Tab-separated table of N, CA and C and ligand atoms in Angstrom:
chain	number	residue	atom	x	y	z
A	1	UNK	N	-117.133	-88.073	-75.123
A	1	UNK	CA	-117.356	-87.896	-73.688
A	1	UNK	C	-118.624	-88.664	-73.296
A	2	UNK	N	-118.787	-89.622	-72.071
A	2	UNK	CA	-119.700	-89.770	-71.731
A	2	UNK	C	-120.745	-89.289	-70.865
A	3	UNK	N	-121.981	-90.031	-70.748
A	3	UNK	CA	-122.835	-88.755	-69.838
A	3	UNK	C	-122.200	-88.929	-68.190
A	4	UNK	N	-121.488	-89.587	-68.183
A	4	UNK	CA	-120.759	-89.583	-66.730
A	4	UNK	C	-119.892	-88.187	-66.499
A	5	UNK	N	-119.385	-87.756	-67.627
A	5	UNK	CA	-118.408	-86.551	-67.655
A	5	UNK	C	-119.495	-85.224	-67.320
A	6	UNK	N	-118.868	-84.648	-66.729
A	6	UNK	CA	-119.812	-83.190	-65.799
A	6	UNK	C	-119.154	-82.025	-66.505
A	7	UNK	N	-119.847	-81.423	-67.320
A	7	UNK	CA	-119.737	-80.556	-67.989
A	7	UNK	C	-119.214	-79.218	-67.389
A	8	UNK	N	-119.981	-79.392	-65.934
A	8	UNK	CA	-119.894	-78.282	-65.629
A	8	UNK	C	-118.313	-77.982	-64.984
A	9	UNK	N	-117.405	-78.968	-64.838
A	9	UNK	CA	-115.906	-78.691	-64.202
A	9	UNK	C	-115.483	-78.066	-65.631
A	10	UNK	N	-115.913	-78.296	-67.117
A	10	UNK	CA	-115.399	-77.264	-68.162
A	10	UNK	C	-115.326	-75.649	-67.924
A	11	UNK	N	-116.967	-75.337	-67.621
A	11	UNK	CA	-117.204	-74.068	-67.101
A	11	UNK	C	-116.368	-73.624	-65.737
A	12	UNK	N	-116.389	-74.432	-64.806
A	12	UNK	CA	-115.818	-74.140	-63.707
A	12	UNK	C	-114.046	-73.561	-63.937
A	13	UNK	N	-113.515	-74.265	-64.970
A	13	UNK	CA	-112.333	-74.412	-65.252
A	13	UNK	C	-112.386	-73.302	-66.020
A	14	UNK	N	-112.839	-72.897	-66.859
A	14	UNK	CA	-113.142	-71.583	-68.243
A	14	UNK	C	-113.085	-70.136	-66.741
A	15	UNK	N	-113.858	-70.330	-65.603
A	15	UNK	CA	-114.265	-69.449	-65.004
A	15	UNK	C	-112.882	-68.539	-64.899
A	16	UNK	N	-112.030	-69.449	-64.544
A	16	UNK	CA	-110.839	-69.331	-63.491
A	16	UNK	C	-109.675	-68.499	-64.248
A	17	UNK	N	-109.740	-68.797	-65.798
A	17	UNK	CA	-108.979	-68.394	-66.755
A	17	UNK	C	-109.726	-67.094	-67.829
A	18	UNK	N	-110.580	-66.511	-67.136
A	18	UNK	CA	-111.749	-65.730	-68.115
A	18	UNK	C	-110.883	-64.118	-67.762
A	19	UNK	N	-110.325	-63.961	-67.199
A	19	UNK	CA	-109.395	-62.681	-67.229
A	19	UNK	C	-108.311	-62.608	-67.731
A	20	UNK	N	-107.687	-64.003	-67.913
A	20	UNK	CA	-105.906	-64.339	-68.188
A	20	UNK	C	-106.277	-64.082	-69.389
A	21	UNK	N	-105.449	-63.098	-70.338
A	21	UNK	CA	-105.477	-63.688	-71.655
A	21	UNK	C	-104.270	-63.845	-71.910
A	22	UNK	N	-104.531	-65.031	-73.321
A	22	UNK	CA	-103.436	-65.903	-73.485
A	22	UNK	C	-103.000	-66.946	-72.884
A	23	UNK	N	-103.888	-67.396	-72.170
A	23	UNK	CA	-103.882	-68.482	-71.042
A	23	UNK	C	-103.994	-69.793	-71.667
A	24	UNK	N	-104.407	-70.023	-73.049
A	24	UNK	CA	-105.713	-71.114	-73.516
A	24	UNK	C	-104.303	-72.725	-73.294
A	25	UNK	N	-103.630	-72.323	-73.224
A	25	UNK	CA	-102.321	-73.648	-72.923
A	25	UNK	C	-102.755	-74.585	-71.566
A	26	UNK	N	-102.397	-73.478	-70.717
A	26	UNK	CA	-102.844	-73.728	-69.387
A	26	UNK	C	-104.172	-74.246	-68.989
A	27	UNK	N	-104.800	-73.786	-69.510
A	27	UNK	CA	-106.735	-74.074	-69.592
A	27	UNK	C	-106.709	-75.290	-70.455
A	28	UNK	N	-106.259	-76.045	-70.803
A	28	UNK	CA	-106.105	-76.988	-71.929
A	28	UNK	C	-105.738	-77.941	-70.940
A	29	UNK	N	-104.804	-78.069	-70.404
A	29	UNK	CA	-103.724	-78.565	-69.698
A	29	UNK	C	-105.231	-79.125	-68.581
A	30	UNK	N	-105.373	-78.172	-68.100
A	30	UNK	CA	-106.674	-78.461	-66.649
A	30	UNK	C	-107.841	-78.548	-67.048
A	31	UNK	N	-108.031	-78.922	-68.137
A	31	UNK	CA	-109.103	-79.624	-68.422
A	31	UNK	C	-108.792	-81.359	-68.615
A	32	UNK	N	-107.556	-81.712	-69.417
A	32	UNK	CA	-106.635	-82.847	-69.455
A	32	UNK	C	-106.641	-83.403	-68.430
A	33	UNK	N	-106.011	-82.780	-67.344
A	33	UNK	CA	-106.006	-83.500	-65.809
A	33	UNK	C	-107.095	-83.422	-65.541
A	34	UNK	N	-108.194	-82.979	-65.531
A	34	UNK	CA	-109.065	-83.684	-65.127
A	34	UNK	C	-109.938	-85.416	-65.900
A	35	UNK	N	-110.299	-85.055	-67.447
A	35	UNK	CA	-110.603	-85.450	-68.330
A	35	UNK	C	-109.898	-86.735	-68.399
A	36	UNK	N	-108.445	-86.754	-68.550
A	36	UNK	CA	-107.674	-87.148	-69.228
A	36	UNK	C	-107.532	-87.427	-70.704
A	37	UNK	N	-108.130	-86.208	-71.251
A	37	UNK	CA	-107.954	-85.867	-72.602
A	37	UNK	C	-108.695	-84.668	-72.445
A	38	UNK	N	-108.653	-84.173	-73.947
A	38	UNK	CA	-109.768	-82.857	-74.239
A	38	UNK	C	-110.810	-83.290	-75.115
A	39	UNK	N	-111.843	-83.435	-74.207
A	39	UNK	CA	-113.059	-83.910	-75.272
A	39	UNK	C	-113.742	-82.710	-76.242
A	40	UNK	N	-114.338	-83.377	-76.999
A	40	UNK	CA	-114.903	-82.326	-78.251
A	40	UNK	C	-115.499	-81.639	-77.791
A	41	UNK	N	-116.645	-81.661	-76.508
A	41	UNK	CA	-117.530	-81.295	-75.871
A	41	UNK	C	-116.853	-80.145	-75.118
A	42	UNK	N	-115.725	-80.077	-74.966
A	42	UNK	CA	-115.366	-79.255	-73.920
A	42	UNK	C	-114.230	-78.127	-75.197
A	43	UNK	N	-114.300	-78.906	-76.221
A	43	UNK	CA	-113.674	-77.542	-77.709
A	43	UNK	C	-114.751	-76.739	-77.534
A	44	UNK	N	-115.506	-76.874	-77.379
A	44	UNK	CA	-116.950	-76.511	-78.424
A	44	UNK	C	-117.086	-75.532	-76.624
A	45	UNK	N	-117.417	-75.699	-76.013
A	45	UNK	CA	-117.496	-74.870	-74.799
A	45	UNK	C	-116.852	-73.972	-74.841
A	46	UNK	N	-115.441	-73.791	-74.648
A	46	UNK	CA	-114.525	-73.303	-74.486
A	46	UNK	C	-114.033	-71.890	-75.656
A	47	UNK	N	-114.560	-72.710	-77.199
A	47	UNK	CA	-114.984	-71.684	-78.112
A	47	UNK	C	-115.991	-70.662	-78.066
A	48	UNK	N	-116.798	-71.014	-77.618
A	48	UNK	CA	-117.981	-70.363	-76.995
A	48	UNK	C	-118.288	-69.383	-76.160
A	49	UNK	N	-117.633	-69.908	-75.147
A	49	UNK	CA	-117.278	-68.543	-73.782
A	49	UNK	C	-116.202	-67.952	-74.119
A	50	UNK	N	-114.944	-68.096	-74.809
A	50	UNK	CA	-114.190	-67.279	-74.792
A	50	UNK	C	-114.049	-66.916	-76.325
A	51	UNK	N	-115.143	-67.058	-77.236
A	51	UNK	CA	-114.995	-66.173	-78.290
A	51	UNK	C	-114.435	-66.419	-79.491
A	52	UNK	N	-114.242	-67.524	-79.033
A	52	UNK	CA	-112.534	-68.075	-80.044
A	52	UNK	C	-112.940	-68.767	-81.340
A	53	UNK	N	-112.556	-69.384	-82.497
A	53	UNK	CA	-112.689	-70.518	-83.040
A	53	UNK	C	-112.171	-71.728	-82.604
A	54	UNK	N	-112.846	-73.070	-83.041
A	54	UNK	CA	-112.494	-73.795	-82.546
A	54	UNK	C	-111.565	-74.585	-83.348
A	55	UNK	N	-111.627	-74.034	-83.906
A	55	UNK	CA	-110.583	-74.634	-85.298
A	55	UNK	C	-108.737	-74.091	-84.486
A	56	UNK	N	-108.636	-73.116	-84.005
A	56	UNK	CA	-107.712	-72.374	-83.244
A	56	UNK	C	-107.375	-73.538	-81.976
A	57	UNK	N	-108.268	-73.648	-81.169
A	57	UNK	CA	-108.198	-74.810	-80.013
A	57	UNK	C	-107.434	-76.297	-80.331
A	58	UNK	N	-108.168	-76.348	-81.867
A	58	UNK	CA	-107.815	-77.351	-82.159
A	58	UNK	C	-106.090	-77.465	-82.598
A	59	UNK	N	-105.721	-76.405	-83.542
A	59	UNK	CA	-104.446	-75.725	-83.473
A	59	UNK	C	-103.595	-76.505	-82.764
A	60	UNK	N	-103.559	-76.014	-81.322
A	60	UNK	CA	-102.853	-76.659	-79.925
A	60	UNK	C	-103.138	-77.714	-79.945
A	61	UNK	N	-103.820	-78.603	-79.864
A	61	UNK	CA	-103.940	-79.613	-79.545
A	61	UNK	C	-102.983	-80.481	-80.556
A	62	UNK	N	-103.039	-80.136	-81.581
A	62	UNK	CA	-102.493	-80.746	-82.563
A	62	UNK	C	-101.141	-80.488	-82.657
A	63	UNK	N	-100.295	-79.338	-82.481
A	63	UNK	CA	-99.403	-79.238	-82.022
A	63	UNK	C	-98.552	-79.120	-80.995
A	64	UNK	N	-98.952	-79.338	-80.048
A	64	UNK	CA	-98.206	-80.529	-78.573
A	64	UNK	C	-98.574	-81.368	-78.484
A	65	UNK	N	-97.559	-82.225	-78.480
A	65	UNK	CA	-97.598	-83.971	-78.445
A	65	UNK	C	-98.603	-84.103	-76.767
A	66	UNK	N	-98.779	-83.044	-75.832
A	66	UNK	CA	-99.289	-83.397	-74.597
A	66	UNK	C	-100.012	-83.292	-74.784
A	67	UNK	N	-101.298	-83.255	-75.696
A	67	UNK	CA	-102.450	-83.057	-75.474
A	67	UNK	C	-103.027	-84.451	-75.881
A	68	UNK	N	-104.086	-85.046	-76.106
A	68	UNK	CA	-104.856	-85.877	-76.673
A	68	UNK	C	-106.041	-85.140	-76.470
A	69	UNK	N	-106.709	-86.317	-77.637
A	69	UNK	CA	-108.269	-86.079	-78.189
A	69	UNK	C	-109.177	-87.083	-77.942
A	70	UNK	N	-108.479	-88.367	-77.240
A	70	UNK	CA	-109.347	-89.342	-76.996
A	70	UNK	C	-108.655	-90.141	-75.867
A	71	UNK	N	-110.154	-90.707	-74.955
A	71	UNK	CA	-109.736	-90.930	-73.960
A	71	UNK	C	-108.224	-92.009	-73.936
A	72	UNK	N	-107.731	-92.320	-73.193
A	72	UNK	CA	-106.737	-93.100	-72.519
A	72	UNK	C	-107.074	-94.158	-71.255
A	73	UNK	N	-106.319	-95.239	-71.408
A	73	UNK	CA	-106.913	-95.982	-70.624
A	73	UNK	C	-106.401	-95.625	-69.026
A	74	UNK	N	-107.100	-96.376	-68.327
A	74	UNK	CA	-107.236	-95.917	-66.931
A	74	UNK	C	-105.583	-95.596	-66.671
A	75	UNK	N	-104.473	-96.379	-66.552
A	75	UNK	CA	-103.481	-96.549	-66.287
A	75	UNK	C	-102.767	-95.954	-67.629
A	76	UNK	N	-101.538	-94.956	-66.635
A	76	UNK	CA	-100.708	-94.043	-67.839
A	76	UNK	C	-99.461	-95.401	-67.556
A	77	UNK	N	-98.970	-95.804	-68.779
A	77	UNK	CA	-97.320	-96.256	-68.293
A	77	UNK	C	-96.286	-95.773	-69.236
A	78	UNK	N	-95.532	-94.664	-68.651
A	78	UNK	CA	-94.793	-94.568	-69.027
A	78	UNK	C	-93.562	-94.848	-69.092
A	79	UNK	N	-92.750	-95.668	-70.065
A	79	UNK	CA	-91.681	-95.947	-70.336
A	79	UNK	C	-90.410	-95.221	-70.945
A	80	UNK	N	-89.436	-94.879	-69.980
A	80	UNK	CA	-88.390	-94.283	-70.163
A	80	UNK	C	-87.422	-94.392	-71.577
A	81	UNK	N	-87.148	-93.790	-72.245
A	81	UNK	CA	-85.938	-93.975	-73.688
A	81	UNK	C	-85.435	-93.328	-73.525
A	82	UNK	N	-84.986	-92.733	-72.182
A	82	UNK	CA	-83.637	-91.444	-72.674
A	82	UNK	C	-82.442	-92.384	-72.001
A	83	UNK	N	-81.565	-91.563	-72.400
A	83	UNK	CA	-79.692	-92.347	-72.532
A	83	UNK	C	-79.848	-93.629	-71.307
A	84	UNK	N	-79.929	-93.221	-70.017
A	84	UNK	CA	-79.282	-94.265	-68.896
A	84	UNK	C	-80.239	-95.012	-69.225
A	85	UNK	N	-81.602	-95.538	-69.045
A	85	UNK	CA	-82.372	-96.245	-69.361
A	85	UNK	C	-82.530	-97.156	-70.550
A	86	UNK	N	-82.277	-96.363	-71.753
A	86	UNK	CA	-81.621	-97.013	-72.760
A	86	UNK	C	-80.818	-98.081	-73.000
A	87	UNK	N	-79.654	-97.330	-72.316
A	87	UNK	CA	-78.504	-98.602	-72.166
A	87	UNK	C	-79.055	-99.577	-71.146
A	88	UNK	N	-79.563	-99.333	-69.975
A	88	UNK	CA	-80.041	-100.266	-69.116
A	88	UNK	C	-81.310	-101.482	-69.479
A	89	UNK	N	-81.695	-101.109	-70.629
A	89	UNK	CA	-82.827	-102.177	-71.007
A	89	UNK	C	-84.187	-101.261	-71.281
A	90	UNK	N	-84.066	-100.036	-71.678
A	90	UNK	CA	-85.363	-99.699	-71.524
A	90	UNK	C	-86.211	-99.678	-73.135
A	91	UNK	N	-85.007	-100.303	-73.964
A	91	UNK	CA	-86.112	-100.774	-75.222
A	91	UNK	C	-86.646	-101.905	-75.108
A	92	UNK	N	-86.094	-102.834	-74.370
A	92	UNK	CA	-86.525	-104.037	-73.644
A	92	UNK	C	-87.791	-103.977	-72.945
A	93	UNK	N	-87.690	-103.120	-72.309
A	93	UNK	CA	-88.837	-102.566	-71.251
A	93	UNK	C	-90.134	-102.746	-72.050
A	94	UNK	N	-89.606	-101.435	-73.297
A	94	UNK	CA	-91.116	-101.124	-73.605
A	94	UNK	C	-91.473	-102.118	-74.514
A	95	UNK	N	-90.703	-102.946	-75.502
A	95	UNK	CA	-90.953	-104.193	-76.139
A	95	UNK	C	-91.872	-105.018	-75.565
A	96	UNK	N	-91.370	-105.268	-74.001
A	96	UNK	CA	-91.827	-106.181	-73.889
A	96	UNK	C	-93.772	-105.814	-73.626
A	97	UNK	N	-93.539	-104.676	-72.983
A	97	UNK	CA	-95.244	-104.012	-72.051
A	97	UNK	C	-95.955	-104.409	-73.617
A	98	UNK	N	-95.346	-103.674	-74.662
A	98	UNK	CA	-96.112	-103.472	-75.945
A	98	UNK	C	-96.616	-105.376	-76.748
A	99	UNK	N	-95.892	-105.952	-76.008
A	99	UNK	CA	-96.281	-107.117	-76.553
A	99	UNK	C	-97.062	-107.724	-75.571
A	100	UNK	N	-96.606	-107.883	-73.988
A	100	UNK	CA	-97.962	-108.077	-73.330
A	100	UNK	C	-99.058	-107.877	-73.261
A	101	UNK	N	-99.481	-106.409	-73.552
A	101	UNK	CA	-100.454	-105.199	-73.927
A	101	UNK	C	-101.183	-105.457	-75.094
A	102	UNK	N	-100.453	-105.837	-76.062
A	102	UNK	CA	-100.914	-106.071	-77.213
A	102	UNK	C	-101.461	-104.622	-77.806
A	103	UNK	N	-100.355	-103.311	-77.196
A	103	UNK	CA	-100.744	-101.988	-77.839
A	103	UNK	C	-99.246	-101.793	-78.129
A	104	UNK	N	-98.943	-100.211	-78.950
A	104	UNK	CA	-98.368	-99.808	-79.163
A	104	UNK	C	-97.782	-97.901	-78.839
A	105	UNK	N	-96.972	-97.575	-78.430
A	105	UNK	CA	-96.831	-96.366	-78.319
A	105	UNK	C	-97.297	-95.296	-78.604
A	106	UNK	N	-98.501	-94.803	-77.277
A	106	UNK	CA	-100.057	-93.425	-77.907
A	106	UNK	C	-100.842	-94.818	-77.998
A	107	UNK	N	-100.832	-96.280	-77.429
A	107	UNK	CA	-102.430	-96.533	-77.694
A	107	UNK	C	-102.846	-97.294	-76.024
A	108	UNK	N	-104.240	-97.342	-76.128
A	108	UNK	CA	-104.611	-98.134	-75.097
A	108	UNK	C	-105.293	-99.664	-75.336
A	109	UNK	N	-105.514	-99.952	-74.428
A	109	UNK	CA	-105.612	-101.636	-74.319
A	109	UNK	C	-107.182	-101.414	-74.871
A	110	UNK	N	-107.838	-102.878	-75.549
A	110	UNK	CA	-109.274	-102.297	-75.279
A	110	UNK	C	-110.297	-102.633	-74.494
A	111	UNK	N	-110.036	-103.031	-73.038
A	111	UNK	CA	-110.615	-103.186	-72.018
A	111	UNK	C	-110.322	-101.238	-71.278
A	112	UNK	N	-109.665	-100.868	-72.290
A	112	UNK	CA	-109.458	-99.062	-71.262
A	112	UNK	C	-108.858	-99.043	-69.955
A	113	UNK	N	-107.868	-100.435	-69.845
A	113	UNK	CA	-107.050	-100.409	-68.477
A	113	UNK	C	-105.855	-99.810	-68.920
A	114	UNK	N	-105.392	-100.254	-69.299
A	114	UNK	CA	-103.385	-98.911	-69.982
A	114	UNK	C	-103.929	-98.473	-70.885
A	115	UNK	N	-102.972	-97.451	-71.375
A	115	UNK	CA	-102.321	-96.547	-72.030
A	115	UNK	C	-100.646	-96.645	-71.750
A	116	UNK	N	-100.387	-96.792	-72.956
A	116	UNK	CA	-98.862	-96.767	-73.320
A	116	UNK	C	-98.123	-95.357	-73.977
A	117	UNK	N	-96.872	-95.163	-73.544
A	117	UNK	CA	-96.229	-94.073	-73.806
A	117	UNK	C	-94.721	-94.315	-73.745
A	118	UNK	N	-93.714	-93.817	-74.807
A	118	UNK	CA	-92.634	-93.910	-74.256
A	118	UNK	C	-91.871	-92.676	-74.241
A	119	UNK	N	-91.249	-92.396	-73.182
A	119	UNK	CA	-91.269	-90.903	-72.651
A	119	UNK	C	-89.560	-90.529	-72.532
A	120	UNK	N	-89.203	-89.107	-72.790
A	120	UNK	CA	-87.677	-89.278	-72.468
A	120	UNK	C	-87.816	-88.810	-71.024
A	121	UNK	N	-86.244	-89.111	-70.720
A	121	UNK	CA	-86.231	-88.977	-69.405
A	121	UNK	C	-86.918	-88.386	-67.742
A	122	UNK	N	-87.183	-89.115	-67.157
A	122	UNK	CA	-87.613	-89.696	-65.791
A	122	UNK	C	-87.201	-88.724	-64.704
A	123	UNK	N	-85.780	-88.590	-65.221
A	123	UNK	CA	-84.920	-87.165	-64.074
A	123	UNK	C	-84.689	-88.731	-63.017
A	124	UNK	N	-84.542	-89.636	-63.159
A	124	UNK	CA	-84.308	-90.514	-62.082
A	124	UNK	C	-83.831	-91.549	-62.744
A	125	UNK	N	-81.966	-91.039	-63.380
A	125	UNK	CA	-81.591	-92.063	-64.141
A	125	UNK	C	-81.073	-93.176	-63.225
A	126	UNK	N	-80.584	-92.881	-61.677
A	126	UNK	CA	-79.866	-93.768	-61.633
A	126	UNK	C	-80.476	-94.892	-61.124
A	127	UNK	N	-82.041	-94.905	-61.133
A	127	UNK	CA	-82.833	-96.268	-61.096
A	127	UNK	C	-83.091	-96.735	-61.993
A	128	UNK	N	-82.164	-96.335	-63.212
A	128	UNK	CA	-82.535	-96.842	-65.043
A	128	UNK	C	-82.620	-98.477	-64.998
A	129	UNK	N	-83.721	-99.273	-65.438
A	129	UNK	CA	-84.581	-98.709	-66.430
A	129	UNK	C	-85.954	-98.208	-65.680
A	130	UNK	N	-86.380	-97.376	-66.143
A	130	UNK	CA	-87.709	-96.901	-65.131
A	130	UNK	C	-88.836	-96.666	-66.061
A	131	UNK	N	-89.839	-97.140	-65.186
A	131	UNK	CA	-91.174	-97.059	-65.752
A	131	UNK	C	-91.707	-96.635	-64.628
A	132	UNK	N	-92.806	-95.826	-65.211
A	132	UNK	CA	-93.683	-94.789	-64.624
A	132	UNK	C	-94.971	-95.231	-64.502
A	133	UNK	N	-95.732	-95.865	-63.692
A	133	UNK	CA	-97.158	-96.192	-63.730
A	133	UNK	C	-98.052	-95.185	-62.891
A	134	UNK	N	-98.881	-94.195	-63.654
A	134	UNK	CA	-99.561	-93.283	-62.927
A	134	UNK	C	-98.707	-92.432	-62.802
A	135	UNK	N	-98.816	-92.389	-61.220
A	135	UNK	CA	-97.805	-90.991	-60.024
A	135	UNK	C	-96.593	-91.679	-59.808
A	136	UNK	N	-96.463	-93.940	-60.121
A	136	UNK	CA	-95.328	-94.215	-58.829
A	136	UNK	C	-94.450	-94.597	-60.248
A	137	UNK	N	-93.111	-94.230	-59.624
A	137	UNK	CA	-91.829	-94.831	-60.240
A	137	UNK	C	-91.581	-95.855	-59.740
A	138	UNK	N	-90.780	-96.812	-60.981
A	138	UNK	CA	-90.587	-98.066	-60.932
A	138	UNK	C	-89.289	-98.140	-61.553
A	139	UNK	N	-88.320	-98.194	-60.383
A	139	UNK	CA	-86.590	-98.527	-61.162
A	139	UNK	C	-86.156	-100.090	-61.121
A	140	UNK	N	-85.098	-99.969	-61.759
A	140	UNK	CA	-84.349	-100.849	-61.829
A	140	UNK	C	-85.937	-102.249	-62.378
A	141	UNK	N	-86.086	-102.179	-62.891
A	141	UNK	CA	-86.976	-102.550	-64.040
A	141	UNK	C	-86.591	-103.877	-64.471
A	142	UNK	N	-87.168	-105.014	-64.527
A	142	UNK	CA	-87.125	-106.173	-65.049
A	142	UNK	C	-88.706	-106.762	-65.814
A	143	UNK	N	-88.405	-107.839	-66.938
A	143	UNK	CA	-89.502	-108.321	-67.474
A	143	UNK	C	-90.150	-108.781	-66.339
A	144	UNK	N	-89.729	-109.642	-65.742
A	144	UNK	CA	-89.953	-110.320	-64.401
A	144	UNK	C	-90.966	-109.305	-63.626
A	145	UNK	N	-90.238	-108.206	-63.014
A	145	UNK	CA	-91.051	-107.016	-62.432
A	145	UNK	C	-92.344	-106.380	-62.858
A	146	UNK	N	-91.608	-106.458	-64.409
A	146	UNK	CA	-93.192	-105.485	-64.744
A	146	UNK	C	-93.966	-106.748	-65.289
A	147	UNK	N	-93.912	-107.486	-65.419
A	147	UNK	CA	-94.952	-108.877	-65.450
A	147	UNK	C	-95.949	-109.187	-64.465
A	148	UNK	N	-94.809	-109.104	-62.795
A	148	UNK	CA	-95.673	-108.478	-61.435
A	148	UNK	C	-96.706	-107.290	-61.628
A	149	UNK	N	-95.906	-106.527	-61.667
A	149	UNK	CA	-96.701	-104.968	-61.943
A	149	UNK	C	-97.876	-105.222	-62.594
A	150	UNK	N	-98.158	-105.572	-63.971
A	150	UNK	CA	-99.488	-105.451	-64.889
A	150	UNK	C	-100.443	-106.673	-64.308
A	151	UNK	N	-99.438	-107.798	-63.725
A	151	UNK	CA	-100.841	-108.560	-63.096
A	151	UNK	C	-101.715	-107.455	-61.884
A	152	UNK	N	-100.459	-107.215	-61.226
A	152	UNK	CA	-101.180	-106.859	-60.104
A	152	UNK	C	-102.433	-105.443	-60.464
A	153	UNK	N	-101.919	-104.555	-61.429
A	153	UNK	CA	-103.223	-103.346	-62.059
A	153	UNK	C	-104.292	-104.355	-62.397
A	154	UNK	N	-104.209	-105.617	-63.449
A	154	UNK	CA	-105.134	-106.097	-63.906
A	154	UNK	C	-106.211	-106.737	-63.296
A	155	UNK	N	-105.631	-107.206	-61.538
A	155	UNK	CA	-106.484	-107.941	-60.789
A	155	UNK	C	-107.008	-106.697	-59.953
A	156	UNK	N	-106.696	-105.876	-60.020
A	156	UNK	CA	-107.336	-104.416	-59.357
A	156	UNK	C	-108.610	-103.775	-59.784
A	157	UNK	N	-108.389	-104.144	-61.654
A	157	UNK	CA	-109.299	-103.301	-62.289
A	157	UNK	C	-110.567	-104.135	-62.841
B	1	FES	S1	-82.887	-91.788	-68.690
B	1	FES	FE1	-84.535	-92.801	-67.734
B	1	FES	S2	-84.816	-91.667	-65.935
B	1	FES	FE2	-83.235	-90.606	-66.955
């Protein structure tokens, strides 16, 4: 974590969940969205106020694939592999990001602009192939397209 990260949205976040018990999923989760990961800094808190080991915290983390332990780059892209997408090109898809990128599936670029992921289904097959950048969907998917797409994040960032 860097000293840019505000410790105190950990506490703020711990506050909210300090009656729920059995909550520590959820509290995990909203620390993530904010973070976009769970930093060590915020295990070690979290063990602390609520009593716990952190070896336990760590537990979860390690067993859901949703969590991470280290940051991610600015940009999530997620790339679709379930059935319609599939057939529509979506190993294509991610082939190709992963070779533009020069990362691989769970990594980020090392300028910390993407993060790569390939995700099952979108719930929005019939724009297969779809990629997910951030919040916006992106159907019907071409090299061509997402070639557009990553210039245009890259001249942004
Ligand atoms: S299979 Fe890709 S959105 Fe459903």
């Amino acid at each position: 974590m860097n000293s840019k990260t505000d410790l105190s949205k950990v506490n703020e976040i711990i506050e909210g969940y300090r009656s729920k018990k059995g909550s520590l999923i959820p509290l995990l989760q909203d620390i993530q969205s904010v973070f976009g990961y769970v930093p060590e800094e915020a295990v070690n808190i979290i063990a602390r106020e609520l009593e716990i080991y952190p070896v336990d915290i760590y537990g979860i983390l390690t067993f859901y694939s949703q969590f991470y332990m280290e940051p991610r780059g600015k940009h999530i892209i997620r790339v679709c592999q379930g059935t319609a997408c599939h057939v529509m090109g979506g190993k294509e898809m991610l082939g190709f990001l992963s070779d533009e990128l020069g990362i691989e599936d769970g990594e980020s670029t090392k300028d910390g602009i993407f993060f790569l992921e390939r995700v099952a289904c979108l719930g929005c097959c019939g724009m297969a192939p779809v990629v997910m950048i951030d919040d916006n969907f992106h159907g019907r998917c071409t090299i061509g397209s997402l070639r557009k797409l990553i210039e245009q994040y890259r001249s942004k960032d």
